[in-house]
Amino acid sequence: MMLILFVVATATIMFSSCSKKNEIKPTPKNYVLVHGAWQAPYVWDAVKTTLISKGNNVTVVELPGHGSDQTVPSTLTLNSYRDKVLGTISNINGKVILVGHSLGGMIISAVAEQNPSKIEKLVYLSAYMPTSGQSLLDLALTDAGSSLGGSIKGQKILIENNAVGILDVLHDQITNVFIQDGSTQAQNLVLQNYRSEPLIPFTNPVTLTVANFGSVEKVYIKTLQDRVVSPVLQDRMIAASNVKTVYQLNTSHSSFLVKPDSLAILLTKIGQ
């Protein structure tokens, strides 16, 4: 009896050891993360850390005129952003999962038109998702549910300065618009890193074709408490672009700061 038990135990250990040796690990994915307006790479920090901990490669793009980049705002166009991302992905081996947040949706669309073969999937995170000929401004002007189009106590929340080519958000409304559900720490992070936004890229339309942009798989992640890109506009853009795969997060516009773990889980799932 003891001999039988010994044989069974030995076989179990050997099988377990073989199973671990033969266990197939997921292939690492190349994630390229593009921030939106009034933002910088810092917003992706927590999501980046989690994706890397799962064995993936992650590159965060710093758009010209954002973060530490001091390019003069009036010199920037949507193509300036597009070309920065194109240059970034050209230095990565293999295809990329290209994620764009907010304004970043316009950018990744333009990138896919120029180099569709380099992109495994496009992921729109509470992002503007244009059809050919549309600009961000075209889409935003149809969004009655966005707080950016409103005013408070007689003051417009979105402030244009055409003389220097920038857009600002009324300071005491920044957290209320972008991250009303965030912790005090997360809200302070947004305030500390706030910079005026270049205006011209908002007005630049994109030209998209079925052969190029249309050939790339697209995923949309909705944010249900969004006060920048309203859920109603998100639904309209999803329908207009015939997106088949849609996920949702019950957050404000800044899901990467409010629920970074949930967002990282979704991005990991999208990459599988």
Coordinates of C-alpha atoms in Angstrom, one line a residue:
M1 CA 0.0 0.0 0.0
M2 CA 2.8 2.4 0.9
L3 CA 4.6 1.6 -2.3
I4 CA 1.4 2.5 -4.3
L5 CA 1.1 5.8 -2.5
F6 CA 4.8 6.6 -3.1
V7 CA 4.4 5.9 -6.9
V8 CA 1.2 8.1 -7.1
A9 CA 2.9 10.9 -5.2
T10 CA 6.0 10.7 -7.4
A11 CA 3.9 10.7 -10.6
T12 CA 1.9 13.7 -9.3
I13 CA 5.1 15.7 -8.6
M14 CA 6.6 14.8 -12.0
F15 CA 3.4 15.8 -13.8
S16 CA 3.1 19.1 -11.9
S17 CA 6.8 19.8 -12.8
C18 CA 6.3 19.0 -16.5
S19 CA 3.1 21.1 -16.6
K20 CA 5.0 24.2 -15.2
K21 CA 7.8 23.7 -17.7
N22 CA 5.4 23.3 -20.6
E23 CA 3.2 26.2 -19.5
I24 CA 2.8 28.7 -22.3
K25 CA 3.3 32.3 -21.3
P26 CA 1.4 35.0 -23.1
T27 CA 3.4 36.8 -25.8
P28 CA 4.4 40.3 -24.7
K29 CA 2.4 43.0 -26.4
N30 CA 3.7 46.4 -27.4
Y31 CA 1.4 49.1 -26.0
V32 CA 1.8 52.7 -27.1
L33 CA -0.2 55.1 -24.9
V34 CA -1.1 58.6 -26.2
H35 CA -2.5 61.2 -23.8
G36 CA -5.0 63.9 -24.6
A37 CA -5.5 67.6 -24.2
W38 CA -4.4 69.5 -21.1
Q39 CA -2.5 66.3 -20.2
A40 CA 1.0 64.8 -20.2
P41 CA 2.6 61.3 -19.9
Y42 CA 2.2 61.3 -16.1
V43 CA -1.5 60.3 -16.5
W44 CA -0.4 56.8 -17.7
D45 CA 2.1 56.1 -14.9
A46 CA 0.0 53.6 -12.9
V47 CA -1.4 51.8 -16.0
K48 CA 2.1 51.6 -17.5
T49 CA 3.5 50.0 -14.3
T50 CA 0.7 47.3 -14.3
L51 CA 1.0 46.5 -18.0
I52 CA 4.8 46.1 -17.6
S53 CA 4.4 43.9 -14.5
K54 CA 2.4 41.5 -16.8
G55 CA 5.3 41.2 -19.1
N56 CA 4.3 43.8 -21.8
N57 CA 6.3 46.5 -23.4
V58 CA 4.9 50.0 -22.9
T59 CA 5.8 53.3 -24.5
V60 CA 4.2 56.5 -23.5
V61 CA 4.2 59.4 -26.0
E62 CA 4.8 62.9 -24.9
L63 CA 3.0 65.1 -27.4
P64 CA 4.8 68.3 -28.6
G65 CA 3.7 71.3 -26.5
H66 CA 2.8 69.1 -23.5
G67 CA 4.6 67.9 -20.4
S68 CA 8.2 69.0 -20.5
D69 CA 8.1 69.8 -24.2
Q70 CA 8.3 73.6 -24.8
T71 CA 7.3 73.8 -28.5
V72 CA 5.5 77.1 -29.2
P73 CA 1.7 76.2 -29.3
S74 CA 0.9 78.3 -32.3
T75 CA 3.3 76.2 -34.4
L76 CA 1.6 72.9 -33.7
T77 CA -1.0 71.1 -35.8
L78 CA -2.6 67.7 -35.6
N79 CA 0.0 66.4 -38.0
S80 CA 2.7 67.5 -35.5
Y81 CA 1.2 65.0 -33.1
R82 CA 0.6 62.4 -35.7
D83 CA 4.3 62.5 -36.8
K84 CA 5.5 62.2 -33.2
V85 CA 3.5 59.0 -32.8
L86 CA 4.6 57.7 -36.2
G87 CA 8.2 58.2 -35.3
T88 CA 7.7 56.5 -32.0
I89 CA 6.1 53.3 -33.4
S90 CA 8.6 53.1 -36.2
N91 CA 11.3 52.4 -33.6
I92 CA 9.4 49.5 -32.0
N93 CA 9.8 45.9 -33.2
G94 CA 6.6 44.3 -34.2
K95 CA 3.0 45.6 -34.2
V96 CA 1.6 47.9 -31.6
I97 CA -1.6 48.3 -29.7
L98 CA -2.1 52.0 -30.0
V99 CA -4.2 53.6 -27.3
G100 CA -5.5 57.2 -27.5
H101 CA -7.3 59.1 -24.9
S102 CA -9.6 62.1 -25.7
L103 CA -7.7 64.2 -28.3
G104 CA -5.5 61.1 -28.6
G105 CA -8.3 59.5 -30.6
M106 CA -7.9 62.0 -33.4
I107 CA -4.1 61.3 -33.4
I108 CA -4.2 57.5 -33.5
S109 CA -6.8 57.7 -36.3
A110 CA -4.4 59.8 -38.4
V111 CA -1.5 57.5 -37.5
A112 CA -3.5 54.4 -38.6
E113 CA -4.2 56.1 -41.9
Q114 CA -0.5 56.6 -42.5
N115 CA 0.8 53.2 -41.3
P116 CA -2.0 50.7 -40.8
S117 CA 0.3 47.6 -41.1
K118 CA 2.2 48.6 -37.9
I119 CA -0.9 48.6 -35.8
E120 CA -2.5 45.5 -34.2
K121 CA -5.4 47.4 -32.7
L122 CA -6.6 50.9 -32.1
V123 CA -8.0 51.5 -28.7
Y124 CA -10.1 54.7 -28.1
L125 CA -10.4 55.6 -24.4
S126 CA -13.1 58.1 -23.9
A127 CA -11.7 59.5 -27.1
Y128 CA -12.8 61.5 -30.1
M129 CA -13.3 59.0 -33.0
P130 CA -13.7 60.9 -36.2
T131 CA -15.0 59.9 -39.6
S132 CA -13.1 61.2 -42.7
G133 CA -13.2 65.0 -42.9
Q134 CA -14.0 65.7 -39.3
S135 CA -12.0 67.7 -36.8
L136 CA -12.1 67.5 -33.0
L137 CA -13.9 70.8 -33.0
D138 CA -16.6 69.4 -35.4
L139 CA -17.3 66.6 -33.0
A140 CA -17.1 68.7 -29.9
L141 CA -19.6 71.2 -31.2
T142 CA -22.2 68.5 -31.4
D143 CA -21.7 67.5 -27.8
A144 CA -24.4 69.2 -25.8
G145 CA -23.6 67.0 -22.8
S146 CA -20.0 68.2 -22.4
S147 CA -19.2 70.7 -19.6
L148 CA -16.5 72.3 -21.7
G149 CA -19.2 74.0 -23.8
G150 CA -20.9 75.5 -20.8
S151 CA -20.4 78.5 -18.5
I152 CA -20.6 79.2 -14.8
K153 CA -21.5 82.5 -13.1
G154 CA -21.4 84.2 -16.5
Q155 CA -17.9 82.8 -17.3
K156 CA -17.2 80.4 -20.1
I157 CA -15.5 77.2 -18.9
L158 CA -13.5 76.9 -22.1
I159 CA -11.4 80.0 -22.7
E160 CA -9.9 80.8 -26.2
N161 CA -6.9 82.9 -26.7
N162 CA -6.5 83.2 -30.4
A163 CA -3.7 85.7 -30.2
V164 CA -1.3 83.1 -28.9
G165 CA -3.2 80.0 -30.1
I166 CA -4.2 78.4 -26.9
L167 CA -7.2 77.0 -25.1
D168 CA -7.7 77.1 -21.3
V169 CA -10.2 75.7 -18.9
L170 CA -11.5 78.0 -16.1
H171 CA -9.2 77.1 -13.3
D172 CA -11.8 76.4 -10.6
Q173 CA -13.6 74.0 -12.9
I174 CA -10.6 71.9 -14.0
T175 CA -11.1 69.0 -11.5
N176 CA -14.9 69.3 -11.8
V177 CA -14.7 68.8 -15.6
F178 CA -11.9 66.2 -15.8
I179 CA -11.8 64.2 -12.6
Q180 CA -14.8 64.9 -10.4
D181 CA -14.7 61.4 -9.0
G182 CA -11.0 61.3 -8.2
S183 CA -9.2 61.3 -4.9
T184 CA -7.9 64.6 -3.6
Q185 CA -4.4 63.3 -4.5
A186 CA -5.4 62.6 -8.1
Q187 CA -7.2 65.9 -8.5
N188 CA -4.1 67.8 -7.1
L189 CA -1.9 65.9 -9.6
V190 CA -4.1 67.1 -12.5
L191 CA -3.9 70.7 -11.2
Q192 CA -0.2 70.6 -10.7
N193 CA 0.4 69.4 -14.2
Y194 CA -2.1 71.6 -16.0
R195 CA -0.9 73.5 -19.0
S196 CA -2.7 75.6 -21.6
E197 CA -3.6 73.6 -24.7
P198 CA -2.6 74.4 -28.3
L199 CA -5.6 75.5 -30.3
I200 CA -4.9 74.7 -33.9
P201 CA -4.9 70.9 -33.7
F202 CA -8.5 71.1 -32.5
T203 CA -9.5 72.6 -35.9
N204 CA -7.5 70.2 -38.2
P205 CA -9.7 67.6 -39.9
V206 CA -8.4 64.1 -40.7
T207 CA -8.7 62.3 -44.0
L208 CA -9.3 58.6 -43.5
T209 CA -9.8 55.8 -46.1
V210 CA -11.3 52.4 -45.9
A211 CA -8.1 50.8 -47.3
N212 CA -5.9 52.2 -44.6
F213 CA -7.7 53.4 -41.4
G214 CA -10.6 51.1 -42.2
S215 CA -8.4 48.0 -42.2
V216 CA -7.3 48.3 -38.5
E217 CA -9.3 46.6 -35.7
K218 CA -10.8 49.2 -33.3
V219 CA -11.9 49.0 -29.7
Y220 CA -13.7 51.7 -27.7
I221 CA -13.7 52.1 -23.9
K222 CA -16.5 54.2 -22.7
T223 CA -16.4 56.3 -19.6
L224 CA -19.9 56.6 -18.1
Q225 CA -19.4 59.7 -15.9
D226 CA -17.5 61.7 -18.5
R227 CA -18.1 65.4 -18.5
V228 CA -15.6 66.1 -21.4
V229 CA -16.7 63.6 -24.1
S230 CA -20.2 62.8 -23.0
P231 CA -21.5 59.2 -23.1
V232 CA -24.1 60.3 -25.7
L233 CA -21.3 61.5 -28.1
Q234 CA -19.3 58.4 -27.3
D235 CA -22.2 56.3 -28.4
R236 CA -22.7 58.3 -31.6
M237 CA -19.1 58.0 -32.6
I238 CA -19.1 54.3 -31.9
A239 CA -22.1 53.8 -34.1
A240 CA -20.7 56.0 -36.9
S241 CA -17.5 54.1 -37.0
N242 CA -19.1 50.7 -36.7
V243 CA -17.0 49.6 -33.8
K244 CA -17.7 46.0 -32.8
T245 CA -15.9 45.7 -29.4
V246 CA -17.0 48.2 -26.7
Y247 CA -16.1 48.1 -23.0
Q248 CA -17.1 50.6 -20.3
L249 CA -15.7 52.0 -17.1
N250 CA -17.9 53.8 -14.6
T251 CA -15.5 56.8 -14.2
S252 CA -15.0 60.4 -15.2
H253 CA -12.8 61.4 -18.2
S254 CA -9.7 60.5 -16.2
S255 CA -10.1 56.7 -15.8
F256 CA -6.3 56.2 -15.7
L257 CA -6.1 58.2 -12.5
V258 CA -9.4 57.1 -10.9
K259 CA -9.4 53.3 -11.7
P260 CA -5.9 52.5 -13.2
D261 CA -6.1 48.9 -12.2
S262 CA -9.5 48.4 -13.9
L263 CA -8.2 50.1 -17.0
A264 CA -5.0 48.0 -17.1
I265 CA -7.1 44.8 -16.8
L266 CA -9.2 46.0 -19.8
L267 CA -6.1 46.8 -21.9
T268 CA -4.6 43.4 -21.1
K269 CA -7.8 41.7 -22.1
I270 CA -7.9 43.7 -25.4
G271 CA -4.3 42.6 -26.1
Q272 CA -5.1 38.9 -25.8

